[in-house]
Short mmCIF file of C-alpha atoms in Angstrom, two decimals:
data_model
loop_
_atom_site.label_atom_id
_atom_site.label_comp_id
_atom_site.label_asym_id
_atom_site.label_seq_id
_atom_site.Cartn_x
_atom_site.Cartn_y
_atom_site.Cartn_z
CA SER A 5 1.97 -24.97 -72.28
CA TYR A 6 5.36 -24.15 -73.10
CA GLU A 7 8.87 -25.74 -73.42
CA LEU A 8 12.38 -25.00 -72.25
CA THR A 9 15.20 -25.74 -74.23
CA GLN A 10 18.92 -25.92 -73.33
CA PRO A 11 22.06 -27.28 -75.79
CA PRO A 12 22.61 -30.66 -74.24
CA SER A 13 26.29 -30.09 -73.62
CA VAL A 14 28.85 -27.35 -73.55
CA SER A 15 32.76 -27.55 -73.36
CA VAL A 16 34.98 -24.92 -71.59
CA SER A 17 39.07 -24.86 -70.72
CA PRO A 18 39.46 -24.26 -67.31
CA GLY A 19 39.36 -20.66 -66.75
CA GLN A 20 37.50 -19.21 -69.48
CA THR A 21 33.58 -18.24 -69.60
CA ALA A 22 31.10 -21.21 -70.19
CA SER A 23 27.64 -19.55 -71.09
CA ILE A 24 24.24 -21.97 -70.94
CA THR A 25 21.15 -20.97 -72.76
CA CYS A 26 17.76 -21.69 -71.96
CA SER A 27 15.17 -20.34 -74.47
CA GLY A 28 11.13 -20.47 -74.11
CA ASP A 29 8.45 -18.74 -75.62
CA LYS A 30 7.19 -17.28 -72.37
CA LEU A 31 10.51 -16.70 -70.99
CA GLY A 32 10.20 -12.80 -71.25
CA ASP A 33 7.20 -12.60 -68.94
CA ARG A 34 8.75 -15.21 -66.59
CA TYR A 35 11.63 -15.31 -64.39
CA ALA A 36 13.87 -18.40 -64.67
CA CYS A 37 15.79 -20.26 -61.95
CA TRP A 38 18.98 -22.38 -62.60
CA TYR A 39 20.09 -25.46 -60.73
CA GLN A 40 23.28 -27.52 -60.83
CA GLN A 41 23.66 -31.30 -60.64
CA LYS A 42 26.66 -33.06 -59.83
CA PRO A 43 26.70 -36.91 -60.19
CA GLY A 44 25.09 -38.81 -57.38
CA GLN A 45 23.98 -35.26 -55.68
CA SER A 46 20.71 -33.21 -55.61
CA PRO A 47 20.29 -30.04 -57.49
CA ILE A 48 21.70 -26.56 -56.05
CA LEU A 49 20.23 -23.45 -56.59
CA LEU A 50 22.38 -21.24 -58.46
CA ILE A 51 20.49 -18.34 -59.80
CA TYR A 52 16.72 -17.16 -58.97
CA GLN A 53 14.84 -14.25 -60.51
CA ASP A 54 16.76 -14.21 -63.52
CA THR A 55 19.85 -12.55 -62.13
CA LYS A 56 20.17 -13.14 -58.31
CA ARG A 57 22.57 -15.14 -56.67
CA PRO A 58 22.22 -17.13 -53.26
CA SER A 59 24.96 -15.44 -50.99
CA GLU A 60 26.51 -19.12 -50.69
CA ILE A 61 27.03 -19.29 -54.41
CA PRO A 62 30.44 -18.48 -55.54
CA GLU A 63 30.28 -14.77 -58.06
CA ARG A 64 31.55 -16.43 -61.09
CA PHE A 65 28.05 -17.92 -61.43
CA SER A 66 25.71 -15.09 -63.06
CA GLY A 67 22.56 -15.09 -64.82
CA SER A 68 21.04 -13.04 -67.06
CA SER A 69 17.85 -12.73 -69.45
CA SER A 70 17.35 -11.11 -73.09
CA GLY A 71 13.81 -11.71 -75.07
CA LYS A 72 12.70 -15.50 -74.72
CA THR A 73 16.22 -16.63 -73.75
CA ALA A 74 17.66 -16.84 -70.46
CA THR A 75 21.53 -17.33 -69.92
CA LEU A 76 23.79 -18.93 -67.07
CA THR A 77 27.42 -17.57 -67.41
CA ILE A 78 30.24 -19.01 -65.57
CA SER A 79 33.41 -16.87 -65.29
CA GLY A 80 36.66 -18.21 -64.71
CA THR A 81 35.21 -21.87 -64.80
CA GLN A 82 36.97 -24.49 -62.61
CA ALA A 83 37.03 -28.47 -62.79
CA MET A 84 34.76 -28.51 -60.06
CA ASP A 85 31.86 -26.61 -62.22
CA GLU A 86 32.16 -29.98 -64.45
CA ALA A 87 28.08 -30.74 -63.82
CA ASP A 88 24.64 -30.85 -65.16
CA TYR A 89 22.78 -27.45 -65.66
CA TYR A 90 18.86 -27.27 -65.72
CA CYS A 91 17.21 -24.07 -66.12
CA GLN A 92 13.54 -23.83 -64.34
CA ALA A 93 10.60 -21.40 -64.97
CA TRP A 94 6.83 -21.32 -64.47
CA ASP A 95 3.96 -21.86 -66.81
CA THR A 96 0.87 -20.25 -64.62
CA SER A 97 0.80 -22.88 -62.40
CA THR A 98 2.73 -25.74 -63.14
CA VAL A 99 6.70 -26.02 -63.33
CA LEU A 100 9.18 -26.29 -66.01
CA PHE A 101 12.59 -27.50 -66.50
CA GLY A 102 14.44 -27.69 -69.41
CA GLY A 103 16.66 -30.83 -70.96
CA GLY A 104 19.95 -29.89 -68.69
CA THR A 105 23.51 -29.39 -70.32
CA LYS A 106 26.24 -31.05 -69.07
CA LEU A 107 29.00 -28.85 -68.97
CA THR A 108 32.56 -30.66 -69.65
CA VAL A 109 35.55 -28.48 -68.31
CA LEU A 110 38.47 -29.65 -70.44
CA GLN B 18 19.96 -25.75 -40.94
CA VAL B 19 17.50 -26.21 -43.55
CA GLN B 20 17.12 -29.98 -44.39
CA LEU B 21 14.46 -32.22 -45.90
CA VAL B 22 15.05 -35.99 -45.68
CA GLU B 23 12.98 -38.26 -48.22
CA SER B 24 12.62 -41.74 -47.15
CA GLY B 25 10.02 -44.77 -48.33
CA GLY B 26 11.87 -45.56 -51.52
CA GLY B 27 12.44 -48.99 -52.63
CA LEU B 28 11.73 -52.07 -54.77
CA VAL B 29 8.03 -52.15 -56.16
CA LYS B 30 6.20 -54.74 -58.81
CA PRO B 31 4.24 -52.93 -61.72
CA GLY B 32 0.82 -51.88 -60.56
CA GLY B 33 1.78 -51.52 -56.76
CA SER B 34 1.67 -48.83 -54.59
CA LEU B 35 4.37 -46.82 -52.47
CA THR B 36 4.22 -43.80 -50.15
CA LEU B 37 7.31 -41.58 -49.82
CA SER B 38 8.16 -39.07 -47.16
CA CYS B 39 9.93 -35.70 -47.00
CA ALA B 40 10.93 -34.73 -43.40
CA ALA B 41 11.54 -31.13 -43.00
CA SER B 42 13.69 -29.35 -40.29
CA GLY B 43 15.24 -26.26 -39.58
CA PHE B 44 12.88 -23.98 -40.89
CA SER B 45 8.98 -22.82 -40.38
CA PHE B 46 7.59 -25.71 -42.43
CA SER B 47 3.80 -24.93 -41.60
CA ASP B 48 4.73 -21.05 -43.63
CA TYR B 49 6.02 -22.85 -47.44
CA TYR B 50 4.65 -24.48 -50.40
CA MET B 51 6.53 -27.64 -50.87
CA GLY B 52 6.78 -29.63 -54.24
CA TRP B 53 8.36 -33.16 -55.37
CA PHE B 54 10.46 -34.03 -58.36
CA ARG B 55 11.78 -37.16 -60.17
CA GLN B 56 14.44 -38.17 -62.06
CA ALA B 57 14.66 -41.31 -63.90
CA PRO B 58 17.86 -43.15 -64.57
CA GLY B 59 20.34 -40.90 -67.06
CA LYS B 60 17.61 -38.23 -67.58
CA GLY B 61 16.73 -34.48 -66.41
CA LEU B 62 14.64 -33.44 -63.69
CA GLU B 63 10.75 -33.42 -63.98
CA TRP B 64 7.88 -31.64 -61.79
CA ILE B 65 5.61 -34.07 -60.63
CA SER B 66 3.38 -32.10 -57.76
CA TYR B 67 3.24 -29.36 -55.58
CA ILE B 68 0.98 -28.57 -52.57
CA SER B 69 0.42 -25.12 -50.40
CA SER B 70 1.51 -24.47 -46.98
CA ARG B 71 -2.13 -25.23 -45.86
CA SER B 72 -3.00 -27.88 -48.46
CA THR B 73 -5.71 -25.51 -50.45
CA ILE B 74 -3.87 -25.25 -53.51
CA ILE B 75 -2.23 -28.87 -55.13
CA TYR B 76 -1.22 -29.36 -58.80
CA TYR B 77 0.20 -32.39 -60.48
CA ALA B 78 1.79 -32.84 -63.75
CA ASP B 79 -0.29 -34.50 -66.44
CA SER B 80 2.23 -37.30 -66.68
CA VAL B 81 1.48 -38.96 -62.97
CA LYS B 82 -2.35 -37.13 -62.69
CA GLY B 83 -4.80 -39.98 -61.35
CA ARG B 84 -2.28 -41.77 -59.96
CA ILE B 85 -0.55 -40.06 -57.54
CA THR B 86 -1.67 -37.66 -54.29
CA ILE B 87 0.51 -35.21 -52.09
CA SER B 88 -0.16 -34.25 -48.67
CA ARG B 89 1.16 -32.88 -45.87
CA ASP B 90 1.05 -32.77 -42.26
CA ASN B 91 2.39 -29.60 -40.72
CA ALA B 92 2.42 -30.61 -37.08
CA TYR B 93 4.85 -33.32 -37.97
CA ASN B 94 6.61 -31.35 -40.30
CA SER B 95 6.32 -33.88 -42.90
CA LEU B 96 5.29 -34.11 -46.76
CA TYR B 97 3.87 -36.93 -47.84
CA LEU B 98 3.86 -38.30 -51.81
CA GLN B 99 1.15 -41.73 -52.38
CA MET B 100 1.75 -42.97 -55.59
CA HIS B 101 -0.49 -45.78 -57.04
CA SER B 102 -0.42 -48.07 -60.05
CA LEU B 103 3.50 -47.96 -60.65
CA ARG B 104 4.72 -48.34 -64.00
CA ALA B 105 8.06 -49.17 -65.12
CA GLU B 106 8.74 -45.37 -66.15
CA ASP B 107 8.16 -44.43 -62.97
CA THR B 108 11.33 -45.34 -61.38
CA ALA B 109 13.14 -42.57 -60.61
CA VAL B 110 14.98 -40.95 -57.60
CA TYR B 111 12.54 -38.87 -56.40
CA TYR B 112 13.31 -35.75 -54.54
CA CYS B 113 11.28 -32.94 -52.46
CA ALA B 114 12.08 -29.46 -52.22
CA ARG B 115 10.70 -26.18 -50.44
CA LEU B 116 9.29 -23.01 -52.62
CA SER B 117 11.30 -20.41 -51.07
CA ASP B 118 9.33 -17.51 -52.64
CA GLY B 119 7.02 -16.13 -54.80
CA TYR B 120 9.68 -15.95 -57.57
CA GLY B 121 9.28 -19.80 -58.23
CA ARG B 122 12.66 -20.95 -56.77
CA PHE B 123 12.94 -24.34 -55.41
CA ASP B 124 15.34 -24.03 -52.33
CA PRO B 125 16.71 -26.64 -50.42
CA TRP B 126 16.29 -30.16 -52.34
CA GLY B 127 16.59 -33.11 -50.41
CA GLN B 128 19.04 -35.83 -50.60
CA GLY B 129 16.39 -37.85 -52.79
CA THR B 130 15.13 -41.38 -52.55
CA LEU B 131 15.05 -44.15 -55.33
CA VAL B 132 11.92 -45.86 -56.47
CA THR B 133 12.12 -48.90 -58.85
CA VAL B 134 9.35 -50.34 -60.48
CA SER B 135 10.33 -54.22 -61.49
CA SER B 136 9.04 -57.25 -61.33
#
């Protein structure tokens, strides 16, 4: 098994770009997904297959992957983007989550 | 629209049992793998189990193996999670989610149901 590591917190000013990383030994061989979770709400899928975005997700959310690190990028961050973000990947037949990153927009 | 609704949470004493349900609508339930997840208060997301569309493939996380049983009834578009020998550390919001494709994405998620294990 391997672990997914995210920074506990990231801060960004409104209108700027926020980047949240997710690192793991097997990420180069696995696709990553990203979820957004606001307080008291269930998770929402933002990105899948490293870079794909569901049609209902705003274009300012994008994903990328290089080596053993997947990255979620939020361009033109808005106050409404303040939330917890989780990466997720698979290890053979089990599901892994990163510890989550709290994004603060200030 | 695609919807998942969990139910069955509540207060249970340590050592007790509880069965959670997840009612699916808006899609062909019998075509999809389904999963259960949980989130302890103030903590991150944790996967606990998933089941294939025909119940032939089941996996559990090590943290709950032997104490939980996942099942489904495709005739009733429902997913279940039987939990036994509950401990205080099982206190969490429990979510069900659909495994949407072969690339491993879970979407959508239900609204969750709170399980509190306390004497």
